[in-house]
Amino acid sequence: MSEDVKFGTTAEMTEEEKKAAQEIEERAREVERATSGKRDLSVISLQIVAVIAAFYSVFQIFNVFAGFTALRQRSIHLAFAMIICIIKFSANKNKGLKEPWLPYIFMAVGFWTAITLSLTIGTFSATGIIILLVIMAAFYVSRRCTEKWRIKKGENHETGLIWYDYVFMAFAVIGCLYIAIGADYILSRAGIVYIRDQVIGFFLILAVFEATRRSIGHILMFIGMAMLFYCGFGYFFPGIFWHPGFNVMMVIRHFVLTDSGIWSAPLGVSASYIAGFLLLGASLHASGLAEVMLRAARGIFGTMVGGPAKMTVIASTMFSLISGSSTSNVATTGPVTIPLMKKTGVPGHLAAGVEATASLGGQITPPVMGAVAFIMAEFLGVSYLEVCLAAALPALLYYTSVYSMIHFESHRIGAIGLKKSEIPPWKHYTLSRIYLFAPVFILVGFLIAGFTPPMAAFWAFITCCILAMFRKDTRLNPKKFFNVLSTAGQTLTVVAIPSAVAGFVVGTATLTGLTPRVAAVVYVIAQDRFFLTLVITQLMCLAIGMGVPTVANYILMYIITIPIMISVGVPPMAAHLFCFHFGLMSEITPPVAITSYTASAIAGAKFWPTTFAATRLAAVAYVVPYFFVFNIDLLLGQTPFRPWLFVVVLTAIFGTVVFASVMAGYQKRKLFWWERGVICVAALFLINPVWYWTLMGTGLFGIMLAWQFIYKKEPKSYVKGPVVDYTKETG
């Protein structure tokens, strides 16, 4: 991202501003390093990763036309991701000089299983236990030696591969190639499983767990491990969850030798749908579209009250549409928007909350929805356009509420806008590059015309590359084009890995019937109380979605929670959007809130005030899903068109504005607590599409607004302070 877009031209910046900008950039890099666990690789290693990632993207382009079988396509797809992941991500996740335990445990369990299977020894027999103890002792010694070497080397962040990285890479590559090369033969065996299948398959599973731990985190890894444990030891579980358990042969056959486990729909979606979208997103970013959006948003909204915060909402929304990840969006735009907000009187925790909330919203906003729109259409068996239309109003309500709350909050705290002199020239710059938006319209147009998502993304990508050639400063020369391929491949890695782990949930559901068991438990707890079922499902979505990327998040919802909603009579579209929304909300909802954490670190603010600010800003997102479940009129296109729908849309939008004022505690003046309660009821009535509730909400709000004109005194505790520059704030 060029310097002129970030902070104005270098010539316009004082030395102090240049120093502050450098500090923010360094803080963003440190946050990215700490949260991602990426190694500080040497130049040569980075080039190797870049080349592998570029070939990964080339394979995905070839895959659009190749017509590979499912097993072959997905195994090659995962092989690339595993290689990049193991090279790129640190084994100890940049946690200092301490050597991690899990890689050694995985290797020990893998070799123990391989030896006992090969020698046909009982895994838990006396001999098998002795073999395990010997292997564990050997790996304990190796861990101690490796840790001493790490301490002697004195690197807080890994700069290169460690010996066991090659072991896991071998596990992964051999396992994936074994499936890719022998896919036809494996399918022709009709379920016959050899010992070599079990050994190679078990090593591959362990490698996937290790790659997940490094690139995504422990939560998703533990979910995958829990699923595998449940398959093998179902007889330990009580009541409805009991099943007789499956041995290693049955587990490997189901999870590795068919498309019901690792190679199931989640990885298929990653290989077919997401790859093309990420390639398009990388090309749009390289063409300069992100810079156009940032400069236009700054020019339009920058001078308003709370202008930088309002700019953040628009810029982060548009940018996250092409980035596909709220966390990566925060890491990219946060260093630009957060300092501007702090400079105009927005406290650091609130600035970080605004950035996190705005970035999250792009994942629920059509036409892309973090690439979930295509998958949702596939799972529902409806057109892509129908999904976009249904998701449009909830997304509009979300952003209306966030933008409105920033407006009211800015008035309450006395935040100001930027000076006109601080706004770089933007009108001619934007208009001269407006054509860079064309690939997005090409993508949507091709999808509406009936093209498959991979094909539509491919032609949009080609369009983007052609349009970028029109100007010298946006032209994709060979180096830039290589970077596009490499960036897309590396981003695809952190989608493919969690998609493979999501396959363990799919495999467990099909092998053990887990989904109907969970639905039955929820039904027993709720005891036929519909609203309680919704609340329990919401909490499950928030828990399951913690720390899980957007696509894998939705797929987990599709397997676990969406069937619960449908089983109690919720329309399929409402069920999918309800669970998808709440699964994503875990990114800003305590305790994990990875997007809020990233934003708070960049802002130099404390985590808890940041995540509470983000949750408050996004409060309407915790309310609207309940309304569209109870009344599907809020999901456009799901009911026959009638003129009343115009009223539904307008009153719902107005209701979210009123709701935002309640959360900010400000309208014509600072609100008393009892006024907030009454106006909150009015807002909920307005959002509800039933006509008599809408009329009641309109009347109640009108009375409260008139009251504010009559009684103009502020609460005694409220004093609007002077504008404060929070750029020196450190949290």
XYZ file of C-alpha atoms in Angstrom:
731
model
C 0.000 0.000 0.000
C 1.564 3.255 -1.071
C 2.604 5.934 1.385
C 0.494 8.665 -0.155
C -2.675 6.704 0.445
C -1.838 5.912 4.022
C -0.894 9.232 5.483
C -0.809 11.726 2.663
C 2.339 12.333 0.663
C 5.627 12.072 2.514
C 6.312 15.737 1.877
C 3.128 16.677 3.749
C 4.180 14.787 6.874
C 6.194 16.260 9.719
C 9.139 14.339 11.151
C 7.046 13.454 14.185
C 4.258 12.085 11.964
C 6.760 10.057 9.949
C 8.151 8.573 13.146
C 4.642 7.783 14.417
C 3.766 6.128 11.103
C 6.883 3.966 11.280
C 6.071 2.947 14.860
C 2.540 1.949 13.866
C 3.827 -0.059 10.912
C 6.304 -1.857 13.168
C 3.588 -2.545 15.735
C 1.345 -3.969 13.001
C 4.173 -6.244 11.830
C 4.801 -7.398 15.396
C 1.093 -8.085 15.918
C 0.955 -10.033 12.677
C 4.021 -12.051 13.702
C 2.661 -12.770 17.186
C -0.863 -13.688 16.130
C -0.008 -15.640 12.970
C 3.042 -17.547 14.238
C 4.886 -16.985 10.960
C 8.639 -17.539 10.870
C 11.164 -14.808 10.150
C 12.426 -16.711 7.133
C 15.573 -15.879 5.215
C 15.289 -14.276 1.786
C 15.960 -17.591 0.048
C 13.334 -19.404 2.141
C 10.795 -16.669 1.429
C 11.503 -17.010 -2.275
C 11.028 -20.778 -2.069
C 7.666 -20.289 -0.360
C 6.696 -17.686 -2.953
C 7.548 -20.030 -5.847
C 5.630 -22.965 -4.319
C 2.642 -20.688 -3.641
C 2.742 -19.377 -7.223
C 2.698 -22.952 -8.562
C -0.188 -23.604 -6.172
C -2.183 -20.827 -7.860
C -1.199 -22.079 -11.320
C -2.501 -25.523 -10.375
C -5.776 -23.967 -9.228
C -6.154 -22.130 -12.554
C -5.424 -25.375 -14.409
C -7.916 -27.139 -12.148
C -10.755 -24.983 -13.500
C -10.448 -26.781 -16.841
C -8.730 -30.075 -15.912
C -11.691 -32.100 -14.685
C -9.804 -33.989 -11.967
C -11.659 -36.528 -9.838
C -12.547 -35.320 -6.336
C -9.868 -37.320 -4.492
C -7.087 -36.351 -6.906
C -8.004 -32.669 -7.025
C -8.347 -32.291 -3.253
C -5.242 -34.296 -2.322
C -2.994 -32.217 -4.603
C -4.667 -29.077 -3.271
C -3.908 -30.115 0.321
C -0.333 -31.189 -0.498
C 0.583 -27.670 -1.635
C -1.070 -26.143 1.447
C 0.740 -28.499 3.835
C 4.169 -27.779 2.354
C 3.682 -24.004 2.509
C 2.222 -24.180 6.018
C 5.042 -26.255 7.518
C 7.723 -24.034 5.988
C 6.023 -20.751 6.775
C 4.645 -21.240 10.289
C 6.688 -21.586 13.457
C 6.532 -24.805 15.470
C 6.407 -22.900 18.767
C 4.194 -20.111 17.299
C 6.819 -17.457 18.136
C 6.460 -17.996 21.885
C 10.151 -17.483 22.700
C 12.837 -20.106 23.238
C 10.602 -22.834 24.660
C 10.259 -26.002 22.594
C 6.650 -27.186 22.035
C 5.434 -30.604 23.189
C 2.742 -31.469 20.679
C 4.971 -32.130 17.621
C 6.840 -34.783 19.604
C 3.631 -36.339 20.908
C 2.233 -36.491 17.373
C 5.403 -38.123 16.044
C 5.539 -40.597 18.937
C 1.901 -41.643 18.469
C 2.435 -41.917 14.721
C 5.488 -44.167 14.928
C 3.914 -46.224 17.727
C 0.816 -46.856 15.618
C 2.914 -47.624 12.524
C 5.064 -50.181 14.369
C 2.184 -51.949 16.094
C 0.154 -52.113 12.876
C 3.087 -53.331 10.793
C 4.019 -56.040 13.328
C 0.341 -56.879 14.000
C 0.831 -56.214 17.711
C -2.107 -55.125 19.846
C -1.869 -51.344 20.202
C -2.757 -51.448 23.912
C -1.155 -54.815 24.673
C 1.779 -55.075 27.084
C 4.232 -55.137 24.146
C 2.492 -52.203 22.520
C 2.702 -50.138 25.724
C 6.430 -50.949 26.081
C 7.016 -49.824 22.486
C 5.147 -46.580 23.231
C 7.244 -45.896 26.350
C 10.489 -46.471 24.452
C 9.402 -44.153 21.637
C 8.225 -41.489 24.094
C 11.565 -41.652 25.916
C 13.467 -41.239 22.644
C 11.399 -38.220 21.651
C 11.704 -36.742 25.148
C 15.493 -36.827 24.794
C 15.269 -35.331 21.299
C 13.024 -32.549 22.595
C 15.480 -31.693 25.367
C 18.352 -31.574 22.884
C 16.368 -29.435 20.444
C 15.362 -27.018 23.195
C 19.005 -26.625 24.296
C 19.946 -25.965 20.665
C 17.143 -23.399 20.406
C 18.305 -21.624 23.601
C 21.919 -21.656 22.427
C 20.871 -20.174 19.097
C 18.980 -17.462 21.014
C 16.280 -16.698 18.414
C 12.980 -15.516 19.870
C 11.417 -16.093 16.454
C 12.279 -19.085 14.284
C 14.163 -18.226 11.111
C 14.328 -21.651 9.521
C 13.055 -25.217 9.563
C 13.789 -27.625 12.428
C 14.473 -31.324 11.869
C 10.947 -32.465 12.698
C 9.490 -30.057 10.145
C 10.908 -32.347 7.461
C 9.264 -35.332 9.183
C 5.829 -33.698 9.123
C 6.361 -32.534 5.558
C 7.143 -36.114 4.567
C 4.004 -37.329 6.378
C 1.911 -34.800 4.488
C 3.409 -35.118 1.000
C 3.561 -38.927 1.021
C -0.025 -39.146 2.284
C -1.415 -36.687 -0.256
C 0.513 -38.113 -3.216
C -0.466 -41.639 -2.205
C -4.116 -40.622 -2.604
C -3.539 -38.490 -5.723
C -1.607 -41.153 -7.623
C -3.668 -44.149 -6.499
C -7.111 -42.518 -6.406
C -8.630 -44.738 -9.100
C -7.151 -47.923 -7.612
C -8.290 -47.003 -4.087
C -11.858 -46.432 -5.269
C -11.835 -49.713 -7.209
C -10.943 -51.710 -4.073
C -14.469 -51.316 -2.710
C -13.438 -50.666 0.888
C -10.489 -53.068 1.217
C -7.889 -51.466 3.521
C -4.236 -52.556 3.623
C -1.804 -51.955 6.476
C 0.094 -49.401 4.379
C -3.183 -47.473 3.950
C -3.578 -47.318 7.710
C 0.027 -46.260 8.372
C 0.135 -43.583 5.654
C -3.372 -42.360 6.492
C -2.649 -42.070 10.213
C 0.565 -40.116 9.563
C -1.358 -37.784 7.233
C -3.996 -37.128 9.900
C -1.311 -36.237 12.455
C 0.372 -33.905 9.955
C -2.951 -32.140 9.355
C -3.404 -31.640 13.113
C 0.106 -30.188 13.430
C -0.407 -27.861 10.456
C -3.719 -26.696 11.956
C -2.077 -25.994 15.318
C 0.560 -23.838 13.654
C -1.516 -21.896 11.163
C -4.955 -21.603 12.807
C -4.513 -22.384 16.495
C -5.341 -24.986 19.088
C -9.136 -24.643 19.115
C -9.823 -26.085 15.663
C -7.135 -28.729 16.157
C -8.787 -29.889 19.379
C -12.165 -30.022 17.627
C -10.683 -32.327 14.987
C -8.973 -34.492 17.610
C -12.197 -34.703 19.647
C -14.064 -35.901 16.571
C -11.465 -38.603 15.923
C -11.505 -39.677 19.576
C -15.294 -39.884 19.510
C -15.177 -42.137 16.439
C -12.696 -44.510 18.066
C -13.976 -44.539 21.646
C -17.702 -43.934 21.430
C -18.311 -46.562 24.120
C -16.880 -44.121 26.709
C -19.737 -41.666 26.112
C -23.023 -41.911 28.024
C -26.629 -42.006 26.883
C -27.534 -40.863 23.426
C -23.886 -40.261 22.438
C -22.882 -43.907 23.014
C -21.756 -46.027 20.058
C -19.572 -49.159 19.901
C -16.531 -47.365 18.453
C -14.544 -47.988 15.276
C -11.044 -49.426 14.960
C -8.140 -47.799 13.120
C -8.904 -49.619 9.886
C -12.496 -48.372 9.798
C -11.495 -44.819 10.732
C -8.777 -44.637 8.062
C -11.068 -46.118 5.425
C -13.741 -43.529 6.167
C -11.559 -40.456 6.763
C -8.717 -40.981 4.266
C -9.745 -43.463 1.554
C -13.120 -41.923 0.707
C -14.432 -38.394 0.197
C -16.329 -38.538 3.507
C -13.548 -37.275 5.783
C -10.485 -35.170 4.996
C -11.419 -35.042 1.311
C -15.084 -34.180 1.926
C -17.077 -31.098 0.926
C -15.133 -28.520 3.007
C -11.840 -29.254 1.233
C -13.706 -29.566 -2.053
C -15.105 -26.062 -1.553
C -11.612 -24.763 -0.825
C -10.157 -26.430 -3.924
C -12.945 -25.446 -6.312
C -14.599 -22.254 -5.081
C -12.344 -20.388 -2.686
C -9.151 -20.704 -4.713
C -10.544 -18.720 -7.637
C -11.998 -16.043 -5.383
C -8.705 -15.542 -3.505
C -6.841 -15.273 -6.795
C -9.289 -12.591 -7.890
C -8.942 -10.791 -4.541
C -5.133 -10.760 -4.818
C -5.307 -9.362 -8.353
C -7.810 -6.656 -7.333
C -5.537 -5.620 -4.490
C -2.453 -5.553 -6.732
C -4.296 -3.504 -9.360
C -4.679 -0.669 -6.833
C -8.387 -1.054 -6.056
C -7.755 -1.048 -2.298
C -5.944 2.290 -2.587
C -8.812 3.741 -4.608
C -11.326 2.694 -1.946
C -9.273 4.077 0.939
C -8.657 7.421 -0.713
C -12.281 7.815 -1.817
C -13.598 6.964 1.656
C -11.184 9.412 3.249
C -12.180 12.142 0.830
C -15.947 11.661 1.229
C -16.192 11.076 4.980
C -12.953 12.421 6.429
C -14.144 15.946 7.296
C -17.432 14.873 8.938
C -17.925 14.654 12.702
C -16.112 11.443 13.603
C -14.991 11.389 9.963
C -12.070 8.939 10.250
C -14.313 6.451 12.087
C -16.996 6.768 9.400
C -14.295 6.438 6.759
C -13.189 3.227 8.450
C -16.661 1.720 8.159
C -16.816 2.332 4.417
C -13.181 1.520 3.592
C -12.975 -1.626 5.716
C -16.284 -2.857 4.340
C -15.164 -2.534 0.760
C -11.693 -3.852 1.433
C -12.918 -6.929 3.309
C -15.083 -7.754 0.311
C -11.904 -8.465 -1.639
C -9.708 -9.696 1.225
C -12.032 -12.476 2.424
C -10.849 -12.212 6.034
C -11.769 -9.725 8.747
C -8.529 -10.293 10.675
C -6.290 -9.746 7.646
C -8.360 -6.671 6.802
C -7.678 -5.226 10.266
C -3.965 -5.940 9.883
C -3.948 -4.158 6.499
C -6.208 -1.142 7.012
C -5.837 -0.758 10.782
C -2.452 1.025 10.604
C -4.130 3.577 8.311
C -7.481 4.167 9.978
C -6.789 3.735 13.704
C -4.216 6.580 14.002
C -6.577 8.924 12.131
C -9.408 8.120 14.540
C -7.213 8.599 17.618
C -5.978 11.909 16.248
C -9.535 13.288 16.069
C -10.550 12.420 19.633
C -11.539 8.726 19.483
C -9.969 6.710 22.348
C -7.720 3.841 21.291
C -10.017 1.043 22.456
C -12.981 2.564 20.603
C -10.905 3.166 17.448
C -9.809 -0.483 17.516
C -13.412 -1.575 18.119
C -14.605 0.428 15.110
C -11.943 -1.160 12.896
C -12.748 -4.690 14.096
C -16.513 -4.229 13.705
C -16.251 -2.667 10.250
C -13.890 -5.382 9.034
C -16.172 -8.135 10.300
C -19.156 -6.698 8.440
C -17.573 -7.344 5.059
C -17.859 -11.076 5.715
C -21.679 -10.942 5.872
C -22.096 -8.472 3.008
C -23.053 -9.564 -0.540
C -21.951 -10.120 -3.217
C -19.082 -12.211 -1.810
C -19.650 -12.703 1.956
C -16.100 -13.950 2.484
C -16.682 -16.436 -0.384
C -19.476 -18.088 1.624
C -22.215 -16.824 -0.752
C -21.161 -19.353 -3.400
C -20.981 -22.226 -0.900
C -24.310 -21.338 0.709
C -26.008 -21.373 -2.686
C -24.501 -24.812 -3.339
C -25.568 -26.231 0.040
C -29.085 -24.768 -0.174
C -29.568 -25.797 -3.797
C -30.654 -22.283 -4.793
C -29.259 -19.639 -7.107
C -26.383 -17.417 -6.053
C -28.581 -14.364 -6.655
C -31.171 -15.652 -4.161
C -28.527 -15.926 -1.427
C -27.254 -12.397 -2.124
C -30.766 -10.965 -2.071
C -31.642 -12.692 1.202
C -28.415 -11.560 2.891
C -28.654 -7.973 1.638
C -31.036 -6.431 4.198
C -29.389 -7.940 7.336
C -26.015 -6.687 6.055
C -27.489 -3.239 5.344
C -28.989 -3.109 8.834
C -25.632 -4.072 10.339
C -23.743 -1.279 8.603
C -26.492 1.265 9.109
C -26.349 0.570 12.833
C -22.544 0.696 13.030
C -22.330 3.918 11.005
C -25.147 5.552 12.988
C -23.679 4.558 16.317
C -20.335 6.068 15.321
C -22.194 9.272 14.439
C -23.973 9.454 17.807
C -20.891 8.324 19.737
C -18.762 10.992 18.029
C -21.224 13.667 19.105
C -21.287 12.264 22.638
C -17.511 12.215 23.135
C -16.800 15.306 21.018
C -14.784 13.599 18.261
C -14.099 15.810 15.259
C -13.247 15.309 11.615
C -10.053 15.831 9.648
C -9.127 19.212 8.261
C -9.536 19.702 4.533
C -5.767 20.172 4.301
C -5.355 16.631 5.650
C -7.370 15.099 2.804
C -5.194 14.210 -0.226
C -6.684 14.935 -3.690
C -9.110 12.111 -4.371
C -11.820 12.954 -6.913
C -9.732 12.792 -10.078
C -7.704 9.919 -8.628
C -10.847 7.870 -7.982
C -12.680 8.698 -11.200
C -9.639 7.909 -13.335
C -9.466 4.419 -11.765
C -13.177 3.651 -11.369
C -12.902 0.966 -14.057
C -10.942 -1.184 -11.576
C -14.294 -2.121 -9.984
C -15.378 -3.835 -13.235
C -14.082 -7.339 -12.306
C -16.435 -7.422 -9.299
C -19.404 -6.742 -11.589
C -18.072 -9.286 -14.089
C -17.946 -11.874 -11.299
C -21.529 -11.203 -10.211
C -22.776 -11.007 -13.804
C -21.251 -14.351 -14.780
C -22.686 -16.006 -11.673
C -26.163 -14.647 -12.426
C -25.760 -15.846 -16.023
C -25.295 -19.406 -14.738
C -21.519 -19.864 -14.906
C -19.935 -21.964 -12.166
C -18.206 -19.949 -9.413
C -14.683 -21.166 -10.405
C -15.291 -20.186 -14.035
C -16.820 -16.819 -13.087
C -13.880 -16.071 -10.770
C -11.423 -17.063 -13.514
C -12.897 -14.661 -16.079
C -13.127 -11.878 -13.494
C -9.441 -12.501 -12.725
C -8.556 -12.280 -16.435
C -10.585 -9.057 -16.702
C -8.746 -7.571 -13.724
C -5.348 -8.407 -15.222
C -6.327 -6.765 -18.533
C -7.750 -3.615 -16.923
C -4.690 -3.203 -14.719
C -2.578 -2.816 -17.849
C -4.321 0.457 -18.790
C -2.186 2.621 -16.476
C 1.513 2.500 -15.799
C 1.131 2.687 -12.009
C -1.359 -0.230 -11.903
C 0.229 -2.386 -14.595
C 0.890 -6.000 -13.605
C 4.440 -6.512 -14.800
C 5.942 -10.025 -14.455
C 7.074 -9.349 -10.868
C 3.657 -8.022 -9.808
C 1.875 -10.891 -11.535
C 4.123 -13.404 -9.788
C 3.317 -11.686 -6.478
C -0.409 -11.995 -7.219
C -0.054 -15.747 -7.779
C 2.134 -16.111 -4.690
C -0.139 -14.047 -2.435
C -3.213 -15.999 -3.488
C -1.429 -19.314 -2.909
C -0.239 -18.348 0.561
C -3.676 -17.057 1.550
C -5.276 -20.225 0.220
C -3.068 -22.226 2.576
C -4.847 -20.920 5.677
C -8.190 -21.799 4.076
C -7.269 -25.302 2.907
C -5.864 -26.439 6.277
C -8.978 -25.628 8.378
C -11.149 -27.004 5.570
C -9.326 -30.338 5.907
C -9.933 -30.313 9.677
C -13.594 -29.451 9.117
C -13.680 -32.710 7.188
C -13.188 -34.557 10.482
C -16.470 -33.084 11.681
C -18.160 -34.116 8.419
C -16.683 -37.620 8.668
C -17.735 -38.014 12.287
C -21.266 -36.870 11.495
C -21.644 -39.414 8.675
C -19.872 -42.273 10.493
C -21.526 -41.967 13.914
C -24.686 -39.938 13.294
C -23.408 -37.145 15.558
C -25.581 -34.376 14.106
C -28.988 -35.903 14.945
C -27.617 -36.826 18.384
C -26.695 -33.184 19.079
C -30.077 -32.032 17.737
C -31.813 -34.491 20.048
C -29.911 -33.186 23.091
C -30.787 -29.574 22.239
C -34.415 -30.615 21.809
C -34.428 -32.256 25.246
C -32.825 -29.196 26.894
C -35.140 -26.713 25.198
C -38.183 -28.945 25.796
C -40.023 -27.720 22.729
C -39.438 -24.056 23.613
C -38.583 -22.477 20.270
C -36.922 -19.307 21.573
C -34.723 -21.272 23.979
C -33.632 -23.471 21.066
C -32.525 -20.343 19.205
C -30.570 -19.088 22.220
C -28.810 -22.442 22.708
C -27.988 -22.600 18.991
C -26.625 -19.049 19.106
C -24.316 -19.949 22.004
C -23.167 -23.078 20.169
C -22.372 -20.998 17.061
C -20.358 -18.495 19.097
C -18.435 -21.314 20.806
C -17.758 -23.400 17.681
C -16.765 -20.355 15.616
C -14.026 -19.135 17.991
C -10.789 -18.616 16.086
C -12.070 -20.388 12.943
C -11.693 -18.711 9.501
C -14.852 -17.641 7.673
C -15.273 -20.541 5.251
C -14.471 -23.295 7.749
C -16.664 -21.470 10.255
C -19.702 -21.663 7.995
C -19.024 -25.287 7.085
C -18.924 -26.242 10.784
C -22.232 -24.439 11.253
C -23.654 -26.337 8.280
C -22.699 -29.654 9.857
C -23.521 -29.034 13.525
C -25.952 -26.188 14.191
C -27.940 -25.550 11.002
C -29.604 -29.010 11.117
C -30.805 -28.168 14.646
C -32.487 -25.005 13.373
C -34.129 -26.776 10.448
C -35.327 -29.613 12.696
C -37.419 -27.161 14.764
C -39.053 -25.635 11.702
C -36.832 -22.677 10.804
C -36.838 -22.028 7.011
C -33.520 -23.231 5.487
C -32.342 -19.788 4.314
C -33.040 -18.244 7.727
C -31.308 -21.163 9.467
C -28.171 -20.805 7.337
C -27.922 -17.035 7.772
C -28.712 -17.175 11.523
C -25.901 -19.659 12.212
C -23.493 -18.007 9.781
C -23.969 -14.589 11.404
C -23.464 -15.847 14.949
C -20.531 -18.059 13.956
C -18.777 -14.977 12.578
C -19.664 -12.842 15.593
C -17.224 -14.944 17.642
C -14.451 -12.938 15.940
C -15.338 -9.894 18.060
C -17.176 -11.586 20.945
C -15.197 -12.375 24.119
C -13.296 -14.391 25.169
C -11.339 -15.236 21.965
C -12.305 -12.347 19.627
C -9.253 -12.687 17.384
C -10.228 -9.710 15.195
C -10.641 -7.466 18.242
C -7.308 -8.702 19.574
C -5.495 -7.775 16.359
C -7.106 -4.320 16.281
C -6.324 -3.621 19.959
C -2.671 -4.541 19.498
C -2.309 -2.174 16.530
C -4.058 0.611 18.458
C -1.919 0.076 21.554
C -5.140 -0.395 23.521
C -6.214 -2.997 26.057
C -7.988 -6.075 24.722
C -11.069 -6.189 26.972
C -12.193 -2.568 26.479
C -11.640 -3.082 22.732
C -13.704 -6.244 22.433
C -16.499 -4.764 24.568
C -16.510 -1.660 22.338
C -16.677 -3.853 19.213
C -19.491 -5.930 20.706
C -21.437 -2.761 21.566
C -20.932 -1.339 18.071
C -22.161 -4.577 16.513
C -25.062 -4.977 18.963
C -27.678 -4.999 16.212
C -26.068 -8.150 14.788
C -27.109 -9.981 17.967
C -30.728 -8.900 17.446
C -31.564 -8.948 13.721
C -31.066 -12.740 13.200
C -33.856 -13.401 15.704
C -36.188 -11.100 13.799
C -35.618 -12.758 10.414
C -36.117 -16.197 11.967
C -39.494 -15.135 13.378
C -40.456 -13.171 10.269
C -38.773 -14.098 7.025
C -39.912 -10.863 5.341
C -36.528 -9.436 6.410
C -34.845 -11.902 4.031
C -35.719 -10.378 0.688
C -36.842 -12.767 -2.016
C -38.045 -15.426 0.429
C -41.671 -14.288 0.251
C -43.734 -13.061 -2.719
C -43.220 -9.385 -3.480
C -45.813 -6.940 -2.154
C -45.689 -3.145 -1.673
C -45.545 -3.531 2.117
C -41.951 -4.801 1.719
C -40.837 -1.227 0.970
C -42.220 -0.173 4.344
C -40.540 -3.179 6.008
C -37.149 -2.193 4.604
C -37.458 1.506 5.455
C -38.730 0.990 9.013
C -36.109 -1.677 9.690
C -33.354 0.708 8.569
C -34.815 3.502 10.671
C -35.126 1.099 13.605
C -31.416 0.249 13.452
C -30.552 3.956 13.492
C -32.688 4.379 16.608
C -31.143 1.249 18.146
C -27.676 2.685 17.474
C -28.567 5.875 19.315
C -29.630 3.759 22.297
C -26.303 1.894 22.358
C -24.425 5.210 22.112
C -26.715 6.844 24.681
C -27.134 9.989 22.605
C -29.742 11.579 20.308
C -30.553 15.275 20.562
C -28.603 15.165 23.819
C -27.151 12.618 26.211
C -29.906 10.179 27.159
C -30.995 9.239 30.675
C -30.981 5.519 31.448
C -34.775 5.258 31.440
C -34.945 7.082 28.097
C -32.556 4.552 26.607
C -34.786 1.712 27.815
C -37.949 3.160 26.292
C -36.265 4.090 22.996
C -34.722 0.606 22.812
C -38.209 -0.900 22.914
C -39.276 1.520 20.157
C -36.274 0.485 18.028
C -37.050 -3.236 18.372
C -40.663 -2.587 17.428
C -39.508 -0.676 14.335
C -37.169 -3.474 13.193
C -39.968 -6.030 13.569
C -41.685 -6.259 10.142
C -45.183 -6.903 11.593
C -47.223 -3.794 10.827
C -48.823 -3.203 14.242
C -45.424 -3.455 16.026
C -44.015 -1.022 13.467
C -46.804 1.480 14.162
C -46.297 1.140 17.912
C -42.544 1.683 17.522
C -43.071 4.766 15.349
C -45.450 6.325 17.856
C -43.258 5.526 20.861
C -40.162 6.976 19.202
C -42.068 10.107 18.189
C -43.115 10.690 21.798
C -39.541 10.252 23.092
C -38.091 12.566 20.448
C -40.633 15.252 21.317
C -39.743 14.814 24.984
C -36.085 15.603 24.194
C -37.142 18.894 22.586
C -39.154 19.748 25.684
C -36.666 18.575 28.344
C -33.207 19.653 27.172
C -31.167 19.159 30.346
C -28.250 16.716 30.176
C -27.730 14.070 32.895
C -25.717 15.557 35.770
C -22.844 13.112 35.332
C -22.358 14.012 31.660
C -19.811 16.644 30.660
C -18.495 16.714 27.101
C -14.758 17.144 27.456
C -12.312 18.815 25.069
C -11.074 16.970 21.986
C -8.088 14.805 22.913
C -5.373 13.547 20.592
C -5.006 9.884 21.595
C -2.113 9.081 19.246
C 0.271 8.884 22.218
C -1.970 6.362 23.992
C -0.280 3.057 24.803
C -3.176 1.103 26.359
